[in-house]
């Protein structure tokens, strides 16, 4: 179902209203934003991080070998050397070697008493540096979650542009119809696709009128005052390193950790540490991942295949890089734009087709014709499937300003559509790409939101016969690029190489 086909219904007539009240005591959608009243302003993350220190759980004299596990403990101590019982902080941990470019993540355990431990697998030889970062303390997370829960429609506001001939009218849209108060409302919800979406109805224009969808504006006042009260004006209090000793260890050569890896097939369990970089190359611990060194190898692997990419711009990167790698010919779709699609490219000689389509509202993009928008669950239902079809999905970056239930319902609908696809065509390859680390303000972006939604995605798809491309780990483990919403080319190419390891496994 494309957006814009449902008839106008009044709020009182709706029987598919979003099953949450996001609008109680909200500011009027057209009013100026009022600063959110922060709590616990005496807590300073920059002071707290200075009290955090890590150490090894093993004796300093111990020798380490490839394949060993390294355990690290960290906590904050006050002036009297008592443990500060901060429970629920958000950290990132990794081990790295700068030359050559190597890295792997660590598994962090919160012991609910102010003490945290990290388990690393030592996967290459040489000098290894331990890196632990405080991303957000619990106090900051509590405020972020409160804003997301109580004022999601104030953070980012969307709009639909209704068009009748030369007449254009812009009206606000969002997941909760109550924000429009007593105004008439167009209901574009589709519970089958896990979507609840409403727009204020313009006078004398039908809800079915042709139009466009776009972001209206960000709640800049709320975002700015929120960031300043959380971290201080101009403060860079995010992803702050924790000191410790020893910060470096030497790892001796031992067995081959990549020996006896399995063939890449759908449904494999992803271990807690799913891979590592060595000399800038991603080595999967899930199965035997492939490397491609020339175009002909990509063409041979993907010959006869159709790839369907659904979701946000982080999977659109797959489409863009495959077009470049394979030198595909793009097909122009009337009125489609490159940010949202639908996009299509082909190699007629090798019978390769790659498609991309945005996941539908909410998304923070340029004006997009509503008749071109299709929710992911509905788009998947239209795919016949078979051994030559590959379906890739990622959705997260545009859902970060809402309570997690909004995202969960969308993903549960996508799961149901994938179950239907695999029932009618069991040989179809389905790939779920995780969120990746990113930059951005913590109120509507940042690693905490990405991590939180990524946990939900993994929970929703647990036990399914699908492939997980663990972009979160692939971006967390590297240290030669920053954290960007759109990862660098070498990371995207290695995501695609891992995908193709299941298309044409060794």
Tab-separated table of C-alpha atoms in Angstrom:
chain	number	residue	atom	x	y	z
A	1	UNK	CA	0.000	0.000	0.000
A	2	UNK	CA	1.382	3.405	-0.912
A	3	UNK	CA	0.742	6.413	1.273
A	4	UNK	CA	-2.265	8.529	0.462
A	5	UNK	CA	-4.941	5.995	-0.478
A	6	UNK	CA	-7.071	5.991	2.688
A	7	UNK	CA	-10.151	8.163	3.059
A	8	UNK	CA	-10.375	10.871	5.696
A	9	UNK	CA	-11.738	9.680	9.030
A	10	UNK	CA	-12.342	11.731	12.123
A	11	UNK	CA	-10.324	10.937	15.243
A	12	UNK	CA	-13.375	9.536	16.979
A	13	UNK	CA	-14.016	7.163	14.078
A	14	UNK	CA	-10.537	5.638	13.990
A	15	UNK	CA	-10.255	2.012	15.028
A	16	UNK	CA	-6.561	1.685	14.280
A	17	UNK	CA	-5.178	4.568	16.335
A	18	UNK	CA	-1.653	4.083	17.534
A	19	UNK	CA	-1.862	2.020	20.760
A	20	UNK	CA	0.137	4.518	22.822
A	21	UNK	CA	-0.607	8.007	24.093
A	22	UNK	CA	2.332	10.096	22.944
A	23	UNK	CA	0.540	13.396	23.248
A	24	UNK	CA	-0.589	13.903	26.817
A	25	UNK	CA	0.399	17.394	27.972
A	26	UNK	CA	2.256	18.046	24.716
A	27	UNK	CA	2.931	21.523	23.360
A	28	UNK	CA	0.763	22.581	20.458
A	29	UNK	CA	2.272	21.407	17.181
A	30	UNK	CA	2.374	24.988	15.875
A	31	UNK	CA	3.627	26.611	19.074
A	32	UNK	CA	7.176	27.560	19.928
A	33	UNK	CA	9.093	24.833	21.705
A	34	UNK	CA	9.624	25.276	25.420
A	35	UNK	CA	12.903	24.109	26.949
A	36	UNK	CA	12.721	20.725	28.618
A	37	UNK	CA	13.280	20.908	32.360
A	38	UNK	CA	16.321	18.780	33.095
A	39	UNK	CA	16.873	16.888	36.290
A	40	UNK	CA	19.970	16.169	38.359
A	41	UNK	CA	21.970	18.994	36.811
A	42	UNK	CA	24.650	18.564	39.496
A	43	UNK	CA	25.899	15.375	37.803
A	44	UNK	CA	28.809	16.155	35.469
A	45	UNK	CA	29.880	13.397	33.036
A	46	UNK	CA	33.319	15.005	32.613
A	47	UNK	CA	33.920	14.763	36.374
A	48	UNK	CA	32.524	11.248	36.596
A	49	UNK	CA	34.750	9.892	33.809
A	50	UNK	CA	37.872	11.083	35.667
A	51	UNK	CA	36.929	8.727	38.506
A	52	UNK	CA	36.650	5.718	36.185
A	53	UNK	CA	39.655	3.412	35.852
A	54	UNK	CA	40.193	-0.066	34.437
A	55	UNK	CA	42.604	-2.854	35.321
A	56	UNK	CA	43.249	-6.458	34.323
A	57	UNK	CA	41.639	-9.271	36.282
A	58	UNK	CA	44.705	-11.421	35.613
A	59	UNK	CA	48.136	-11.026	37.214
A	60	UNK	CA	50.490	-8.511	35.559
A	61	UNK	CA	53.055	-11.232	34.870
A	62	UNK	CA	50.723	-13.368	32.775
A	63	UNK	CA	51.653	-14.006	29.144
A	64	UNK	CA	48.931	-13.768	26.521
A	65	UNK	CA	48.559	-15.788	23.329
A	66	UNK	CA	46.305	-15.618	20.285
A	67	UNK	CA	43.034	-17.308	21.199
A	68	UNK	CA	43.158	-16.328	24.889
A	69	UNK	CA	40.483	-14.316	26.607
A	70	UNK	CA	41.383	-11.071	28.319
A	71	UNK	CA	39.211	-9.883	31.213
A	72	UNK	CA	39.180	-6.247	32.321
A	73	UNK	CA	37.335	-4.660	35.240
A	74	UNK	CA	36.464	-0.977	35.620
A	75	UNK	CA	34.582	1.160	38.084
A	76	UNK	CA	34.507	4.673	39.496
A	77	UNK	CA	35.822	5.314	43.006
A	78	UNK	CA	35.094	8.357	45.141
A	79	UNK	CA	37.556	10.305	47.319
A	80	UNK	CA	37.353	7.573	49.989
A	81	UNK	CA	37.997	4.848	47.394
A	82	UNK	CA	34.431	3.569	47.629
A	83	UNK	CA	32.803	2.309	44.430
A	84	UNK	CA	30.383	4.798	42.875
A	85	UNK	CA	27.258	2.725	42.251
A	86	UNK	CA	26.315	4.123	38.864
A	87	UNK	CA	24.231	1.382	37.259
A	88	UNK	CA	23.273	1.315	33.604
A	89	UNK	CA	25.994	3.462	32.017
A	90	UNK	CA	26.565	2.970	28.299
A	91	UNK	CA	30.152	2.092	27.308
A	92	UNK	CA	32.007	0.925	24.238
A	93	UNK	CA	35.074	-1.309	24.496
A	94	UNK	CA	37.564	-2.558	21.939
A	95	UNK	CA	41.140	-3.723	21.500
A	96	UNK	CA	43.146	-2.183	18.690
A	97	UNK	CA	46.518	-2.245	16.997
A	98	UNK	CA	47.254	0.817	14.908
A	99	UNK	CA	49.902	-0.789	12.737
A	100	UNK	CA	48.612	-2.858	11.085
A	101	UNK	CA	44.994	-1.676	11.294
A	102	UNK	CA	43.441	-4.281	13.579
A	103	UNK	CA	40.536	-4.192	16.003
A	104	UNK	CA	37.843	-6.186	17.804
A	105	UNK	CA	35.060	-5.339	20.214
A	106	UNK	CA	34.753	-6.445	23.827
A	107	UNK	CA	31.680	-7.788	25.606
A	108	UNK	CA	30.697	-5.538	28.526
A	109	UNK	CA	28.847	-6.808	31.603
A	110	UNK	CA	27.143	-4.460	34.060
A	111	UNK	CA	27.218	-6.160	37.466
A	112	UNK	CA	24.548	-3.779	38.809
A	113	UNK	CA	26.739	-2.566	41.671
A	114	UNK	CA	28.887	0.075	39.957
A	115	UNK	CA	31.380	-2.523	38.677
A	116	UNK	CA	31.699	-3.385	34.984
A	117	UNK	CA	33.780	-6.084	33.320
A	118	UNK	CA	34.835	-6.566	29.706
A	119	UNK	CA	35.779	-9.798	27.959
A	120	UNK	CA	38.021	-9.567	24.914
A	121	UNK	CA	39.162	-12.347	22.601
A	122	UNK	CA	42.795	-11.950	21.568
A	123	UNK	CA	42.658	-12.605	17.839
A	124	UNK	CA	46.003	-11.437	16.441
A	125	UNK	CA	49.591	-11.213	17.611
A	126	UNK	CA	51.550	-8.122	18.567
A	127	UNK	CA	51.001	-5.128	20.792
A	128	UNK	CA	47.329	-4.587	21.609
A	129	UNK	CA	45.823	-1.442	23.150
A	130	UNK	CA	42.768	-1.597	25.409
A	131	UNK	CA	40.221	1.110	24.633
A	132	UNK	CA	37.147	1.737	26.817
A	133	UNK	CA	34.906	4.762	26.349
A	134	UNK	CA	32.104	6.182	28.453
A	135	UNK	CA	29.501	7.001	25.824
A	136	UNK	CA	26.714	8.105	28.174
A	137	UNK	CA	26.240	7.828	31.947
A	138	UNK	CA	22.946	6.532	33.276
A	139	UNK	CA	21.835	10.002	34.349
A	140	UNK	CA	22.065	11.274	30.788
A	141	UNK	CA	20.300	8.212	29.391
A	142	UNK	CA	17.409	8.745	31.809
A	143	UNK	CA	16.882	12.296	30.546
A	144	UNK	CA	17.122	11.245	26.880
A	145	UNK	CA	14.598	8.468	27.418
A	146	UNK	CA	12.274	10.831	29.260
A	147	UNK	CA	12.319	13.318	26.386
A	148	UNK	CA	11.764	10.538	23.832
A	149	UNK	CA	8.870	9.148	25.863
A	150	UNK	CA	7.126	12.405	26.788
A	151	UNK	CA	7.829	14.749	23.849
A	152	UNK	CA	8.636	12.727	20.706
A	153	UNK	CA	6.439	14.840	18.440
A	154	UNK	CA	8.332	17.965	19.559
A	155	UNK	CA	11.747	16.612	18.511
A	156	UNK	CA	11.124	16.248	14.779
A	157	UNK	CA	7.989	17.332	12.951
A	158	UNK	CA	6.993	16.053	9.524
A	159	UNK	CA	4.710	17.357	6.823
A	160	UNK	CA	2.772	16.392	3.744
A	161	UNK	CA	2.380	18.762	0.821
A	162	UNK	CA	-1.025	18.341	-0.779
A	163	UNK	CA	-1.195	19.386	-4.429
A	164	UNK	CA	-4.259	20.127	-6.566
A	165	UNK	CA	-3.205	21.612	-9.874
A	166	UNK	CA	-0.986	24.582	-9.034
A	167	UNK	CA	-2.400	24.810	-5.504
A	168	UNK	CA	-0.084	23.546	-2.744
A	169	UNK	CA	-0.814	23.267	0.963
A	170	UNK	CA	1.626	21.987	3.603
A	171	UNK	CA	0.224	20.247	6.697
A	172	UNK	CA	2.001	18.623	9.676
A	173	UNK	CA	2.156	14.827	10.063
A	174	UNK	CA	3.150	12.415	12.833
A	175	UNK	CA	2.429	9.077	14.507
A	176	UNK	CA	-0.129	10.462	16.973
A	177	UNK	CA	-3.346	12.113	15.735
A	178	UNK	CA	-4.070	13.735	19.107
A	179	UNK	CA	-1.432	16.418	18.452
A	180	UNK	CA	-3.736	17.916	15.824
A	181	UNK	CA	-6.330	18.580	18.534
A	182	UNK	CA	-9.715	19.277	16.934
A	183	UNK	CA	-8.502	19.526	13.357
A	184	UNK	CA	-9.697	17.093	10.703
A	185	UNK	CA	-7.129	14.375	10.143
A	186	UNK	CA	-6.093	12.179	7.227
A	187	UNK	CA	-5.348	8.658	8.370
A	188	UNK	CA	-2.538	7.018	6.410
A	189	UNK	CA	-1.979	4.201	8.890
A	190	UNK	CA	-1.454	0.600	7.845
A	191	UNK	CA	-1.463	-1.795	10.835
A	192	UNK	CA	-0.598	-4.664	8.469
A	193	UNK	CA	2.735	-2.911	7.859
A	194	UNK	CA	3.129	-1.831	11.508
A	195	UNK	CA	2.575	1.822	10.599
A	196	UNK	CA	0.532	4.520	12.287
A	197	UNK	CA	0.710	7.831	10.450
A	198	UNK	CA	-1.569	10.864	10.388
A	199	UNK	CA	-1.561	14.258	8.729
A	200	UNK	CA	-3.709	17.295	9.366
A	201	UNK	CA	-6.286	17.604	6.586
A	202	UNK	CA	-6.270	20.787	4.512
A	203	UNK	CA	-9.585	22.481	3.914
A	204	UNK	CA	-11.368	21.542	0.691
A	205	UNK	CA	-8.679	19.043	-0.389
A	206	UNK	CA	-9.145	15.274	-0.326
A	207	UNK	CA	-6.818	13.071	1.697
A	208	UNK	CA	-6.281	11.113	-1.521
A	209	UNK	CA	-4.851	14.092	-3.341
A	210	UNK	CA	-1.421	13.698	-4.831
A	211	UNK	CA	1.368	15.155	-2.748
A	212	UNK	CA	4.803	14.965	-1.205
A	213	UNK	CA	6.253	13.902	2.142
A	214	UNK	CA	9.145	15.600	3.945
A	215	UNK	CA	10.530	16.612	7.311
A	216	UNK	CA	9.009	19.893	8.521
A	217	UNK	CA	11.543	21.017	11.106
A	218	UNK	CA	13.563	19.919	14.086
A	219	UNK	CA	12.749	21.074	17.585
A	220	UNK	CA	15.957	23.096	17.603
A	221	UNK	CA	15.237	24.925	20.837
A	222	UNK	CA	14.444	21.712	22.668
A	223	UNK	CA	17.473	19.933	21.172
A	224	UNK	CA	19.893	22.791	21.853
A	225	UNK	CA	18.802	23.430	25.438
A	226	UNK	CA	18.682	19.713	26.116
A	227	UNK	CA	22.244	19.162	24.875
A	228	UNK	CA	23.568	22.169	26.795
A	229	UNK	CA	21.933	21.135	30.056
A	230	UNK	CA	23.152	17.574	29.685
A	231	UNK	CA	26.784	18.433	28.872
A	232	UNK	CA	27.278	22.173	29.181
A	233	UNK	CA	27.629	24.721	26.423
A	234	UNK	CA	30.292	23.622	23.942
A	235	UNK	CA	31.196	20.571	26.017
A	236	UNK	CA	32.406	17.443	24.251
A	237	UNK	CA	31.297	15.005	26.909
A	238	UNK	CA	30.541	12.048	24.647
A	239	UNK	CA	32.653	8.925	24.058
A	240	UNK	CA	35.194	9.915	26.683
A	241	UNK	CA	38.137	7.501	27.177
A	242	UNK	CA	38.689	5.762	30.498
A	243	UNK	CA	42.218	5.520	31.846
A	244	UNK	CA	43.722	2.282	33.111
A	245	UNK	CA	46.833	0.202	33.594
A	246	UNK	CA	48.215	-1.619	31.791
A	247	UNK	CA	46.670	-0.017	28.721
A	248	UNK	CA	48.706	-2.239	26.398
A	249	UNK	CA	49.606	-5.932	26.366
A	250	UNK	CA	51.729	-8.077	24.082
A	251	UNK	CA	50.048	-11.064	22.429
A	252	UNK	CA	52.157	-14.014	21.288
A	253	UNK	CA	51.527	-16.155	18.238
A	254	UNK	CA	49.544	-19.343	18.732
A	255	UNK	CA	46.838	-21.253	16.826
A	256	UNK	CA	44.781	-19.994	13.882
A	257	UNK	CA	41.475	-18.564	15.164
A	258	UNK	CA	40.074	-18.692	11.622
A	259	UNK	CA	40.592	-22.436	11.199
A	260	UNK	CA	37.529	-24.681	10.929
A	261	UNK	CA	35.076	-21.904	10.113
A	262	UNK	CA	31.769	-23.018	8.634
A	263	UNK	CA	30.370	-22.436	5.172
A	264	UNK	CA	28.182	-19.310	5.014
A	265	UNK	CA	24.500	-20.311	4.924
A	266	UNK	CA	21.324	-18.646	6.234
A	267	UNK	CA	20.364	-19.137	9.850
A	268	UNK	CA	23.844	-19.352	11.412
A	269	UNK	CA	24.107	-18.121	14.985
A	270	UNK	CA	26.091	-14.910	15.367
A	271	UNK	CA	28.527	-15.186	18.303
A	272	UNK	CA	28.932	-12.333	20.785
A	273	UNK	CA	32.119	-11.315	18.993
A	274	UNK	CA	31.275	-11.853	15.338
A	275	UNK	CA	34.611	-10.928	13.766
A	276	UNK	CA	37.697	-8.728	13.832
A	277	UNK	CA	39.861	-6.558	11.615
A	278	UNK	CA	43.435	-7.496	10.783
A	279	UNK	CA	45.396	-5.254	8.425
A	280	UNK	CA	42.118	-3.468	7.743
A	281	UNK	CA	40.407	-6.678	6.548
A	282	UNK	CA	37.268	-7.983	8.266
A	283	UNK	CA	37.529	-11.629	9.302
A	284	UNK	CA	34.188	-13.159	10.227
A	285	UNK	CA	33.948	-15.595	13.141
A	286	UNK	CA	30.505	-16.637	11.899
A	287	UNK	CA	31.643	-18.356	8.696
A	288	UNK	CA	34.176	-18.218	5.830
A	289	UNK	CA	33.689	-14.724	4.464
A	290	UNK	CA	34.934	-13.837	1.001
A	291	UNK	CA	37.076	-11.075	-0.507
A	292	UNK	CA	36.605	-9.840	-4.056
A	293	UNK	CA	39.522	-8.203	-5.855
A	294	UNK	CA	38.077	-7.408	-9.296
A	295	UNK	CA	34.754	-6.709	-10.961
A	296	UNK	CA	34.566	-10.101	-12.664
A	297	UNK	CA	34.497	-11.844	-9.272
A	298	UNK	CA	31.529	-9.747	-8.155
A	299	UNK	CA	29.792	-10.369	-11.483
A	300	UNK	CA	30.315	-14.112	-11.264
A	301	UNK	CA	28.891	-14.206	-7.728
A	302	UNK	CA	25.832	-12.064	-8.475
A	303	UNK	CA	25.050	-13.307	-11.983
A	304	UNK	CA	21.313	-13.834	-12.424
A	305	UNK	CA	20.490	-12.260	-9.041
A	306	UNK	CA	18.015	-9.545	-8.102
A	307	UNK	CA	18.808	-7.613	-4.926
A	308	UNK	CA	16.021	-5.740	-3.154
A	309	UNK	CA	17.309	-3.196	-0.617
A	310	UNK	CA	14.734	-1.692	1.767
A	311	UNK	CA	15.241	0.855	4.494
A	312	UNK	CA	17.218	3.974	5.263
A	313	UNK	CA	20.251	5.565	3.638
A	314	UNK	CA	22.691	3.177	5.340
A	315	UNK	CA	21.395	0.390	3.088
A	316	UNK	CA	21.080	2.773	0.171
A	317	UNK	CA	24.878	2.826	0.437
A	318	UNK	CA	24.806	-0.827	-0.638
A	319	UNK	CA	22.899	0.145	-3.765
A	320	UNK	CA	25.271	3.029	-4.507
A	321	UNK	CA	28.426	0.937	-4.077
A	322	UNK	CA	27.098	-2.002	-6.095
A	323	UNK	CA	26.264	0.403	-8.921
A	324	UNK	CA	29.864	1.637	-8.783
A	325	UNK	CA	31.557	-1.758	-8.307
A	326	UNK	CA	29.557	-3.485	-11.052
A	327	UNK	CA	29.297	-0.444	-13.338
A	328	UNK	CA	25.526	-0.888	-13.475
A	329	UNK	CA	23.213	1.133	-15.695
A	330	UNK	CA	20.652	3.122	-13.734
A	331	UNK	CA	17.009	3.151	-14.817
A	332	UNK	CA	15.243	6.474	-14.316
A	333	UNK	CA	11.905	6.164	-12.523
A	334	UNK	CA	9.744	9.254	-13.164
A	335	UNK	CA	9.664	11.700	-10.222
A	336	UNK	CA	11.864	9.466	-8.025
A	337	UNK	CA	14.675	11.236	-6.184
A	338	UNK	CA	18.070	9.671	-5.323
A	339	UNK	CA	17.629	9.995	-1.555
A	340	UNK	CA	14.430	7.954	-1.258
A	341	UNK	CA	13.956	6.139	-4.537
A	342	UNK	CA	12.692	3.854	-5.772
A	343	UNK	CA	16.030	3.265	-7.495
A	344	UNK	CA	16.933	0.551	-9.984
A	345	UNK	CA	20.130	-0.426	-11.781
A	346	UNK	CA	20.961	-3.337	-14.085
A	347	UNK	CA	23.691	-5.296	-15.795
A	348	UNK	CA	21.885	-6.842	-18.757
A	349	UNK	CA	24.856	-8.987	-19.772
A	350	UNK	CA	25.110	-10.739	-16.398
A	351	UNK	CA	21.398	-10.366	-15.579
A	352	UNK	CA	22.002	-8.492	-12.316
A	353	UNK	CA	19.386	-6.108	-10.913
A	354	UNK	CA	19.735	-3.983	-7.771
A	355	UNK	CA	16.753	-2.084	-6.321
A	356	UNK	CA	16.415	0.370	-3.435
A	357	UNK	CA	13.347	1.823	-1.713
A	358	UNK	CA	12.964	3.997	1.414
A	359	UNK	CA	10.996	2.466	4.308
A	360	UNK	CA	8.303	5.148	4.402
A	361	UNK	CA	7.495	7.674	7.132
A	362	UNK	CA	8.954	8.685	9.430
A	363	UNK	CA	12.021	9.731	7.488
A	364	UNK	CA	14.020	12.953	7.440
A	365	UNK	CA	14.567	13.455	3.738
A	366	UNK	CA	13.781	15.675	0.786
A	367	UNK	CA	10.330	16.058	-0.732
A	368	UNK	CA	9.206	12.640	-1.988
A	369	UNK	CA	6.117	11.931	-4.068
A	370	UNK	CA	3.667	10.004	-1.876
A	371	UNK	CA	2.639	7.640	-4.663
A	372	UNK	CA	6.241	6.388	-4.788
A	373	UNK	CA	6.346	5.503	-1.071
A	374	UNK	CA	5.637	1.939	-0.015
A	375	UNK	CA	6.010	0.444	3.459
A	376	UNK	CA	8.607	-2.339	3.676
A	377	UNK	CA	6.248	-5.115	4.784
A	378	UNK	CA	3.980	-4.419	1.809
A	379	UNK	CA	6.900	-4.247	-0.617
A	380	UNK	CA	8.213	-7.611	0.612
A	381	UNK	CA	4.743	-9.126	0.145
A	382	UNK	CA	4.998	-8.255	-3.560
A	383	UNK	CA	8.246	-10.208	-4.050
A	384	UNK	CA	7.710	-13.673	-5.502
A	385	UNK	CA	11.075	-14.847	-4.194
A	386	UNK	CA	13.272	-17.752	-5.148
A	387	UNK	CA	16.954	-18.778	-5.300
A	388	UNK	CA	17.866	-15.719	-7.375
A	389	UNK	CA	16.274	-13.140	-5.056
A	390	UNK	CA	18.171	-11.417	-2.233
A	391	UNK	CA	16.210	-9.200	0.159
A	392	UNK	CA	18.113	-6.767	2.403
A	393	UNK	CA	16.524	-4.696	5.163
A	394	UNK	CA	17.741	-2.096	7.637
A	395	UNK	CA	15.571	0.422	9.485
A	396	UNK	CA	16.697	2.456	12.491
A	397	UNK	CA	18.198	5.882	11.752
A	398	UNK	CA	14.858	7.701	11.324
A	399	UNK	CA	13.131	6.110	14.325
A	400	UNK	CA	15.448	7.426	17.027
A	401	UNK	CA	13.218	10.287	18.173
A	402	UNK	CA	10.293	8.020	19.059
A	403	UNK	CA	9.643	5.588	21.928
A	404	UNK	CA	11.001	2.170	21.071
A	405	UNK	CA	7.495	0.693	20.692
A	406	UNK	CA	7.026	2.634	17.443
A	407	UNK	CA	10.094	0.919	16.014
A	408	UNK	CA	9.232	-2.509	17.423
A	409	UNK	CA	5.810	-2.571	15.767
A	410	UNK	CA	7.307	-1.660	12.397
A	411	UNK	CA	9.963	-4.374	12.676
A	412	UNK	CA	7.493	-7.002	13.849
A	413	UNK	CA	5.445	-6.334	10.704
A	414	UNK	CA	8.597	-6.700	8.590
A	415	UNK	CA	9.363	-9.999	10.322
A	416	UNK	CA	5.861	-11.269	9.536
A	417	UNK	CA	6.303	-10.288	5.870
A	418	UNK	CA	9.648	-12.115	5.750
A	419	UNK	CA	8.037	-15.193	7.284
A	420	UNK	CA	5.410	-15.120	4.525
A	421	UNK	CA	8.139	-14.686	1.894
A	422	UNK	CA	10.182	-17.626	3.208
A	423	UNK	CA	7.042	-19.765	3.436
A	424	UNK	CA	6.205	-19.260	-0.246
A	425	UNK	CA	9.851	-19.195	-1.400
A	426	UNK	CA	12.180	-20.905	1.124
A	427	UNK	CA	15.220	-20.463	-1.135
A	428	UNK	CA	15.065	-16.659	-0.964
A	429	UNK	CA	18.090	-15.157	0.806
A	430	UNK	CA	17.055	-12.582	3.424
A	431	UNK	CA	19.671	-10.284	4.952
A	432	UNK	CA	19.195	-7.980	7.931
A	433	UNK	CA	21.788	-5.226	8.304
A	434	UNK	CA	22.236	-3.916	11.821
A	435	UNK	CA	22.594	-0.303	12.884
A	436	UNK	CA	26.088	1.189	12.868
A	437	UNK	CA	27.896	3.564	15.182
A	438	UNK	CA	27.321	7.201	14.357
A	439	UNK	CA	27.909	10.825	15.228
A	440	UNK	CA	25.210	13.305	16.151
A	441	UNK	CA	23.418	14.888	19.075
A	442	UNK	CA	22.317	12.460	21.732
A	443	UNK	CA	18.725	13.701	21.966
A	444	UNK	CA	17.638	12.358	18.562
A	445	UNK	CA	20.744	10.566	17.292
A	446	UNK	CA	23.996	9.180	18.647
A	447	UNK	CA	25.141	5.702	19.600
A	448	UNK	CA	22.687	5.144	22.440
A	449	UNK	CA	19.628	5.345	20.190
A	450	UNK	CA	21.320	3.214	17.512
A	451	UNK	CA	22.349	0.590	20.078
A	452	UNK	CA	18.907	0.505	21.703
A	453	UNK	CA	17.071	-0.035	18.412
A	454	UNK	CA	19.684	-2.545	17.279
A	455	UNK	CA	18.965	-4.685	20.365
A	456	UNK	CA	15.262	-4.634	19.490
A	457	UNK	CA	15.978	-5.638	15.882
A	458	UNK	CA	18.074	-8.612	16.978
A	459	UNK	CA	15.374	-9.693	19.385
A	460	UNK	CA	12.656	-9.464	16.716
A	461	UNK	CA	14.587	-11.570	14.191
A	462	UNK	CA	16.066	-14.071	16.647
A	463	UNK	CA	15.638	-17.666	15.463
A	464	UNK	CA	14.770	-16.771	11.863
A	465	UNK	CA	16.548	-18.204	8.850
A	466	UNK	CA	18.140	-14.906	7.902
A	467	UNK	CA	21.654	-13.492	7.583
A	468	UNK	CA	22.831	-10.779	9.979
A	469	UNK	CA	25.357	-8.301	8.616
A	470	UNK	CA	26.736	-6.960	11.891
A	471	UNK	CA	27.452	-3.375	10.879
A	472	UNK	CA	27.399	-2.337	14.547
A	473	UNK	CA	30.422	-4.496	15.291
A	474	UNK	CA	32.151	-3.701	12.011
A	475	UNK	CA	32.021	0.027	12.759
A	476	UNK	CA	32.692	-0.335	16.494
A	477	UNK	CA	35.810	-2.481	16.003
A	478	UNK	CA	37.586	-0.144	13.584
A	479	UNK	CA	39.555	2.915	14.689
A	480	UNK	CA	40.847	4.484	11.449
A	481	UNK	CA	37.570	6.260	10.657
A	482	UNK	CA	35.324	8.291	12.890
A	483	UNK	CA	31.768	7.331	13.806
A	484	UNK	CA	29.633	8.431	10.874
A	485	UNK	CA	26.002	7.746	10.035
A	486	UNK	CA	27.284	6.692	6.602
A	487	UNK	CA	30.359	4.473	7.101
A	488	UNK	CA	33.410	4.813	4.870
A	489	UNK	CA	33.785	2.992	1.573
A	490	UNK	CA	36.110	0.245	2.839
A	491	UNK	CA	33.573	-0.730	5.534
A	492	UNK	CA	30.604	-0.726	3.146
A	493	UNK	CA	32.496	-2.868	0.634
A	494	UNK	CA	33.314	-5.393	3.342
A	495	UNK	CA	29.659	-5.455	4.414
A	496	UNK	CA	28.812	-6.325	0.812
A	497	UNK	CA	31.553	-8.951	0.678
A	498	UNK	CA	30.065	-10.576	3.762
A	499	UNK	CA	26.619	-10.477	2.141
A	500	UNK	CA	27.995	-12.098	-1.009
A	501	UNK	CA	29.643	-14.803	1.110
A	502	UNK	CA	26.090	-16.145	1.492
A	503	UNK	CA	25.112	-15.566	-2.149
A	504	UNK	CA	28.068	-17.585	-3.447
A	505	UNK	CA	29.621	-19.314	-0.392
A	506	UNK	CA	33.052	-20.914	-0.400
